[in-house]
mmCIF file of C-alpha atoms in Angstrom:
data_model
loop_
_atom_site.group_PDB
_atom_site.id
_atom_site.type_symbol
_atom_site.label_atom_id
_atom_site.label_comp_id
_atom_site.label_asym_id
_atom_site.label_seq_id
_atom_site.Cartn_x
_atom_site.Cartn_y
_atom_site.Cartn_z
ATOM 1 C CA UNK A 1 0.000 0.000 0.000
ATOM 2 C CA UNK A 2 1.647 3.318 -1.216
ATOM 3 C CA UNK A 3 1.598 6.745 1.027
ATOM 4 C CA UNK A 4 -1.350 7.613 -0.939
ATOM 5 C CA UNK A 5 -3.818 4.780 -0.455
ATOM 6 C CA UNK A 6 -2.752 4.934 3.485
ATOM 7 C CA UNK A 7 -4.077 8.219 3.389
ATOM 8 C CA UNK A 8 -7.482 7.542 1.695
ATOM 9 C CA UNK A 9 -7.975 4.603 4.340
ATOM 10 C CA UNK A 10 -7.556 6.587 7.147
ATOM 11 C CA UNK A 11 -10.313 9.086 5.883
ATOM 12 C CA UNK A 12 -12.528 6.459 5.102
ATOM 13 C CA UNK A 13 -12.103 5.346 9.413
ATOM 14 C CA UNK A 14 -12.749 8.688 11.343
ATOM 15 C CA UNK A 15 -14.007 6.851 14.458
ATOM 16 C CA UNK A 16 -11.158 4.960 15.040
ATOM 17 C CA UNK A 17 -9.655 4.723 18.739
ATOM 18 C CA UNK A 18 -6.800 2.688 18.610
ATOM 19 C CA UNK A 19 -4.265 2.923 15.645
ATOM 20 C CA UNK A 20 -1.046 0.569 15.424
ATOM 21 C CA UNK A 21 0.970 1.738 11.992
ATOM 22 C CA UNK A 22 4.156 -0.510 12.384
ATOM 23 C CA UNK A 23 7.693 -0.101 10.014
ATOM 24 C CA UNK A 24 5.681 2.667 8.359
ATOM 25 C CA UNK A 25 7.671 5.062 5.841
ATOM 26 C CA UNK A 26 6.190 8.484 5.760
ATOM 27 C CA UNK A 27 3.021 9.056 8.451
ATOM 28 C CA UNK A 28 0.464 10.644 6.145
ATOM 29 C CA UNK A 29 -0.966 14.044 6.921
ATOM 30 C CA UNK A 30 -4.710 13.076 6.652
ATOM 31 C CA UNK A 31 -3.003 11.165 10.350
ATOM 32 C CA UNK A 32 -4.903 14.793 11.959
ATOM 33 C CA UNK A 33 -8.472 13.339 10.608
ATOM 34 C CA UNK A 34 -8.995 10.512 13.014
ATOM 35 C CA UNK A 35 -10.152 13.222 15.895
ATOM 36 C CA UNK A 36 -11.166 10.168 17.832
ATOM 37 C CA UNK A 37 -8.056 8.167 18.450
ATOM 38 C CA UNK A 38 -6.453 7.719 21.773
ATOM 39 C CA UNK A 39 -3.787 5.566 21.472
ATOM 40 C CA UNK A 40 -1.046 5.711 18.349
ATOM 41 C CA UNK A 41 1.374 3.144 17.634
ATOM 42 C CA UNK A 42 4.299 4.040 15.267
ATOM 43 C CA UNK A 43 7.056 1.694 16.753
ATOM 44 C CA UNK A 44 10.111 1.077 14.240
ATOM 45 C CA UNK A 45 8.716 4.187 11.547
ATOM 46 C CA UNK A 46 11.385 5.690 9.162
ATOM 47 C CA UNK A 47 10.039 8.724 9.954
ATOM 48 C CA UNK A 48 12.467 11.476 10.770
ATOM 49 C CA UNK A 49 9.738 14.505 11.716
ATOM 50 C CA UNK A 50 5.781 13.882 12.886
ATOM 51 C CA UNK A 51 3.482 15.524 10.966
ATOM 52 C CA UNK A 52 2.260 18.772 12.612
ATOM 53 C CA UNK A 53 -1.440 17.681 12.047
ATOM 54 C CA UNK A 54 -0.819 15.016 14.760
ATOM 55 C CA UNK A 55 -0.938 18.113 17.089
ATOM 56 C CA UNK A 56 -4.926 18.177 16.412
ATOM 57 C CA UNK A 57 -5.166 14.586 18.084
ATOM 58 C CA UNK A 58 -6.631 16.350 21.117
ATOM 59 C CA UNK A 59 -8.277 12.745 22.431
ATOM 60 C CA UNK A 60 -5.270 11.073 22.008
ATOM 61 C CA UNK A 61 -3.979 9.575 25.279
ATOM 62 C CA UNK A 62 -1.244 7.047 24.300
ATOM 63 C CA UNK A 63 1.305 8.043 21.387
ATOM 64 C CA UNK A 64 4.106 5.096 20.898
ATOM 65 C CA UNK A 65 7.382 6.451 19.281
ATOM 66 C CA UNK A 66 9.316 3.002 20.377
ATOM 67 C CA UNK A 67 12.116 2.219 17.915
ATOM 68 C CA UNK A 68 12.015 5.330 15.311
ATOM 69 C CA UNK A 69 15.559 5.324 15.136
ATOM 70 C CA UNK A 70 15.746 8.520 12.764
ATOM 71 C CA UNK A 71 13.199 10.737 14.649
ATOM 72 C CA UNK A 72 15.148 13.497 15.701
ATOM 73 C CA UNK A 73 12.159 15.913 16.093
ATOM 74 C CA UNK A 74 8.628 16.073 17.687
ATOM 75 C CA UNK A 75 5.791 18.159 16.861
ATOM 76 C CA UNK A 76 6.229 21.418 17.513
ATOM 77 C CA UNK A 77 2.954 22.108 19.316
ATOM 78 C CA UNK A 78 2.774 18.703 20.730
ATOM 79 C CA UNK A 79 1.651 20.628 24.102
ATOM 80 C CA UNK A 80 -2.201 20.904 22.480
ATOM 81 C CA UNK A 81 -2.459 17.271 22.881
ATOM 82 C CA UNK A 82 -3.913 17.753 26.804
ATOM 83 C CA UNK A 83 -4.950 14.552 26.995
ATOM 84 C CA UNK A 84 -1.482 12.856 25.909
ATOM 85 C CA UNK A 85 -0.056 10.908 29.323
ATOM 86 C CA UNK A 86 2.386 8.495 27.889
ATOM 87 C CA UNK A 87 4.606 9.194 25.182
ATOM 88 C CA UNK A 88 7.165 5.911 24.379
ATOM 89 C CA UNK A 89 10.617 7.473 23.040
ATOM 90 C CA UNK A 90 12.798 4.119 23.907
ATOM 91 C CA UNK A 91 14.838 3.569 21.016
ATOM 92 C CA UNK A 92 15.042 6.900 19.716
ATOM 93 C CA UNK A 93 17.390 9.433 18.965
ATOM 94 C CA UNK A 94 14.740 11.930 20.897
ATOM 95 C CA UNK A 95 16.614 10.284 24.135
ATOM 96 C CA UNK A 96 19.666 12.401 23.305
ATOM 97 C CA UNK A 97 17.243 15.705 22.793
ATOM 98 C CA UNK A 98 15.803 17.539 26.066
ATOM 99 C CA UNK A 99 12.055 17.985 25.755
ATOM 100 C CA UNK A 100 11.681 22.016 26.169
ATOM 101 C CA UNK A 101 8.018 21.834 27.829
ATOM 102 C CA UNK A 102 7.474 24.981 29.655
ATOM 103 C CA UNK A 103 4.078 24.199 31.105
ATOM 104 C CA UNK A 104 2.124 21.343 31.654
ATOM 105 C CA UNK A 105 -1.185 20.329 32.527
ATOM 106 C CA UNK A 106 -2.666 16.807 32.649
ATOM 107 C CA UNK A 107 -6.131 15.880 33.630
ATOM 108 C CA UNK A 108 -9.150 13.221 34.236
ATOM 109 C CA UNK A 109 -6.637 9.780 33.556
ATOM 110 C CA UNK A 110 -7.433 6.718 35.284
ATOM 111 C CA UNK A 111 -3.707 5.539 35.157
ATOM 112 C CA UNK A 112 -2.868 4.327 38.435
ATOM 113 C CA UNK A 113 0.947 5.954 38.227
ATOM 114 C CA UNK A 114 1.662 9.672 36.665
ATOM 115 C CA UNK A 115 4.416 10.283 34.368
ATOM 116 C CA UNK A 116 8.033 10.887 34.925
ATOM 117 C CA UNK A 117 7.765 14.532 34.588
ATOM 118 C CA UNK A 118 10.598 15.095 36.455
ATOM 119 C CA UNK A 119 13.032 14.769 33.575
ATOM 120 C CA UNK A 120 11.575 17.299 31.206
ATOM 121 C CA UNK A 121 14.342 19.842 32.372
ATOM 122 C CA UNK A 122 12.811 22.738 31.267
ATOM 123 C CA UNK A 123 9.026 22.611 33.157
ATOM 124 C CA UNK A 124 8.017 25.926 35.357
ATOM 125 C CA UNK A 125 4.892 24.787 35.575
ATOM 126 C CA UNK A 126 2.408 21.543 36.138
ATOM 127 C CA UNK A 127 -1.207 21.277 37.153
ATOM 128 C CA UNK A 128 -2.024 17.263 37.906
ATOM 129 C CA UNK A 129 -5.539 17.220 37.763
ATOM 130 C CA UNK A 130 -8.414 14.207 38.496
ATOM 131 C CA UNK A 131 -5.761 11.225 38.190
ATOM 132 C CA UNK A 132 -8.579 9.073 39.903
ATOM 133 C CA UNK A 133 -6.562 5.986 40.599
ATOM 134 C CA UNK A 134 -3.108 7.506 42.035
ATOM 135 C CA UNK A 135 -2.697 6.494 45.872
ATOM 136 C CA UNK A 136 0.976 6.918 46.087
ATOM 137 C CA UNK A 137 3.793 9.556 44.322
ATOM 138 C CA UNK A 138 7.496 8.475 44.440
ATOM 139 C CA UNK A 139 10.318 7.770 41.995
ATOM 140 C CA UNK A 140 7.603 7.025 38.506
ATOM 141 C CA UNK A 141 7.353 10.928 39.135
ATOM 142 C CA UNK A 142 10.327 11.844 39.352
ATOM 143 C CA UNK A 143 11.997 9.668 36.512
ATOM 144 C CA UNK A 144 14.453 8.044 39.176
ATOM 145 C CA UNK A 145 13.575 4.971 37.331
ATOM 146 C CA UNK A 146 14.473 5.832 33.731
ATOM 147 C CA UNK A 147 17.276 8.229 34.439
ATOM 148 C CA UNK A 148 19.883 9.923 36.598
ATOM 149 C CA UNK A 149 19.537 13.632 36.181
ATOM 150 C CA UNK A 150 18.331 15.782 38.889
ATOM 151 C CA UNK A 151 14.400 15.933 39.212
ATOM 152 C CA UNK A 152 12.282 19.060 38.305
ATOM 153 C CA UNK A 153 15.580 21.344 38.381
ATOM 154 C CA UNK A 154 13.711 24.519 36.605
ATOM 155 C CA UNK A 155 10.111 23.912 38.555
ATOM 156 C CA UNK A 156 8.490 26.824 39.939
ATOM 157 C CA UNK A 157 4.961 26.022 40.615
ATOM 158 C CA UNK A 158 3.246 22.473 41.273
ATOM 159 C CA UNK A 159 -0.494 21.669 41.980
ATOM 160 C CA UNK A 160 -2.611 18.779 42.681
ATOM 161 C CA UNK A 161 -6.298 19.033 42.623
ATOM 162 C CA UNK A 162 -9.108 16.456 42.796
ATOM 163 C CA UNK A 163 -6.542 13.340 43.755
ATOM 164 C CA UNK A 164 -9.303 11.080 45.766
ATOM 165 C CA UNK A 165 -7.227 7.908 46.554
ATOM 166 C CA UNK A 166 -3.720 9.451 47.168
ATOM 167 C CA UNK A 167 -2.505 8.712 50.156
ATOM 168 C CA UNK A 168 1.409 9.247 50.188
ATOM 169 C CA UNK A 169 4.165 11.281 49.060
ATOM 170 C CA UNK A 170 7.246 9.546 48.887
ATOM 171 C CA UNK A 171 10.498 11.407 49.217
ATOM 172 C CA UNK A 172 12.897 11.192 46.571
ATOM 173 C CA UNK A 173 15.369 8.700 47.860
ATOM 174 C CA UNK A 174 17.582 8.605 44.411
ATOM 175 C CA UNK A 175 19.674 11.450 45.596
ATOM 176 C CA UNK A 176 19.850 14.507 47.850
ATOM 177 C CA UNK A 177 16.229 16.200 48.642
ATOM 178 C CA UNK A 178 17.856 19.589 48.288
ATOM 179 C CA UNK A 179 18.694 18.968 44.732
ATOM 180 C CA UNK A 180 14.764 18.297 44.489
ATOM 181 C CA UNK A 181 12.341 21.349 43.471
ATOM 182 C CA UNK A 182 15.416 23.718 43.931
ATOM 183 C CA UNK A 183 13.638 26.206 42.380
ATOM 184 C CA UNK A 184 9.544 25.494 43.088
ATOM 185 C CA UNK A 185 8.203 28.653 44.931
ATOM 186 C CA UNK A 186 4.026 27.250 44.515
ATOM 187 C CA UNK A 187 2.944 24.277 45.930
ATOM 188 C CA UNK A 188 -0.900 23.746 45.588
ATOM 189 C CA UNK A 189 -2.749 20.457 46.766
ATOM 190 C CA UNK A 190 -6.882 20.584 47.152
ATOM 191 C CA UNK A 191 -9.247 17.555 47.300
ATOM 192 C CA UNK A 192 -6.536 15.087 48.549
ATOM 193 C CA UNK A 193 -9.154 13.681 51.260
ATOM 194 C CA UNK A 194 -6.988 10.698 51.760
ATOM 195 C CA UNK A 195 -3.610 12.414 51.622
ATOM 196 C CA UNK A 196 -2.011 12.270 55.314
ATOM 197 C CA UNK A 197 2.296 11.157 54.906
ATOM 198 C CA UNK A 198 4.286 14.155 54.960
ATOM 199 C CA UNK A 199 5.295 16.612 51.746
ATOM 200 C CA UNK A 200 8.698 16.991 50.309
ATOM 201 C CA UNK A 201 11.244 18.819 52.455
ATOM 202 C CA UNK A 202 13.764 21.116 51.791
ATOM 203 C CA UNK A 203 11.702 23.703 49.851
ATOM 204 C CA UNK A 204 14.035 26.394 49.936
ATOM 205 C CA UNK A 205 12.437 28.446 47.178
ATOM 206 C CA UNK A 206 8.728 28.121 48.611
ATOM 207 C CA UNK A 207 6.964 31.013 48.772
ATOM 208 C CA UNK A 208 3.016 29.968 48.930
ATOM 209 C CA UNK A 209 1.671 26.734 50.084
ATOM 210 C CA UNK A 210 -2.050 26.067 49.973
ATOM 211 C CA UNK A 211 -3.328 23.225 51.248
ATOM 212 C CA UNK A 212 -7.124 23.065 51.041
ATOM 213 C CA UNK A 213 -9.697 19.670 51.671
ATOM 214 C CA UNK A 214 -6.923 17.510 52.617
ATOM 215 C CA UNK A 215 -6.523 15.315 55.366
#
């Protein structure tokens, strides 16, 4: 199937959820059709750039990248995809290549874990919002188990909000707690009901702390 029968087969599916495009050459452009998909497989493209139309994926959830060995670039305004919580980059030259996310905000996943956001170097800012089946943050958060650089080193403002089952903040034992939010001066948590073990010490920077509906 050439580039342009791919394309005319995904217009002719613009319902479709899940999407698994394996050892694919060039990802079509009519990819930013299929408003309804939520999770994208393109393990092992050729592929050296996304397609900016992928940015309109605003359902997606899931995007697989495992493999593209000559993807040296994402989207440009992969930040529209709000819904996007795991993004697959094993394999790829993006490994080498620092993520420059500014702000983030991630809401209403039923994941029971949240991302390692504490490797994207360049983050100010991150609102967590509604992850409904998080009881505990630790080392998943702050990428302690995927790399070795310091966590959340340019962080300025976190918050939580509507977390009902989390229960625990685990300290990050991977290496010294001052070296941790060096630079966060916000910390917001509300509707933690369940929340009680202690919050990250060392906050040098902190400036405001809210606390609201928390145990």
């Amino acid at each position: 199937m050439n580039d342009e029968e791919v394309g005319d087969s995904m217009r002719r599916f613009q319902h479709l959820r899940v999407l698994s495009f394996l050892h694919v050459g060039k990802l079509p452009n009519s990819i930013g059709s299929l408003k309804q998909l939520w999770y994208m497989n393109l393990s092992e493209s050729s592929e050296h750039r996304l397609s900016e139309t992928m940015c309109t994926l605003h359902n997606l959830r899931i995007l697989i990248l495992r493999g593209c060995k000559n993807l040296v670039e994402l989207p440009t305004n992969l930040l529209n995809l709000t819904n996007l919580y795991h993004l697959d980059i094993k394999g790829t030259r993006l490994q080498q290549v620092t993520p420059q996310m500014v702000d983030l905000g991630l809401s209403e996943c039923h994941c029971s874990f949240l991302p390692p956001l504490g490797q994207l170097a360049y983050l100010k800012t991150i609102l967590i919002k509604a992850f409904d089946k998080v009881e505990s943050v630790g080392c998943e958060f702050y990428g302690n188990c995927i790399s070795t650089s310091i966590a959340f080193k340019s962080l300025e403002s976190l918050t939580f909000e509507r977390m009902p089952q989390w229960f625990e903040w685990i300290p990050n034992v991977a290496e010294s707690e001052e070296k941790v939010f060096s630079r966060l001066q916000v910390l917001c948590i509300s509707e933690g009901p369940k929340l009680k073990k202690s919050l990250p010490g060392h906050l040098h920077s902190l400036k405001e702390l809210a606390v609201t509906k928390c145990s």
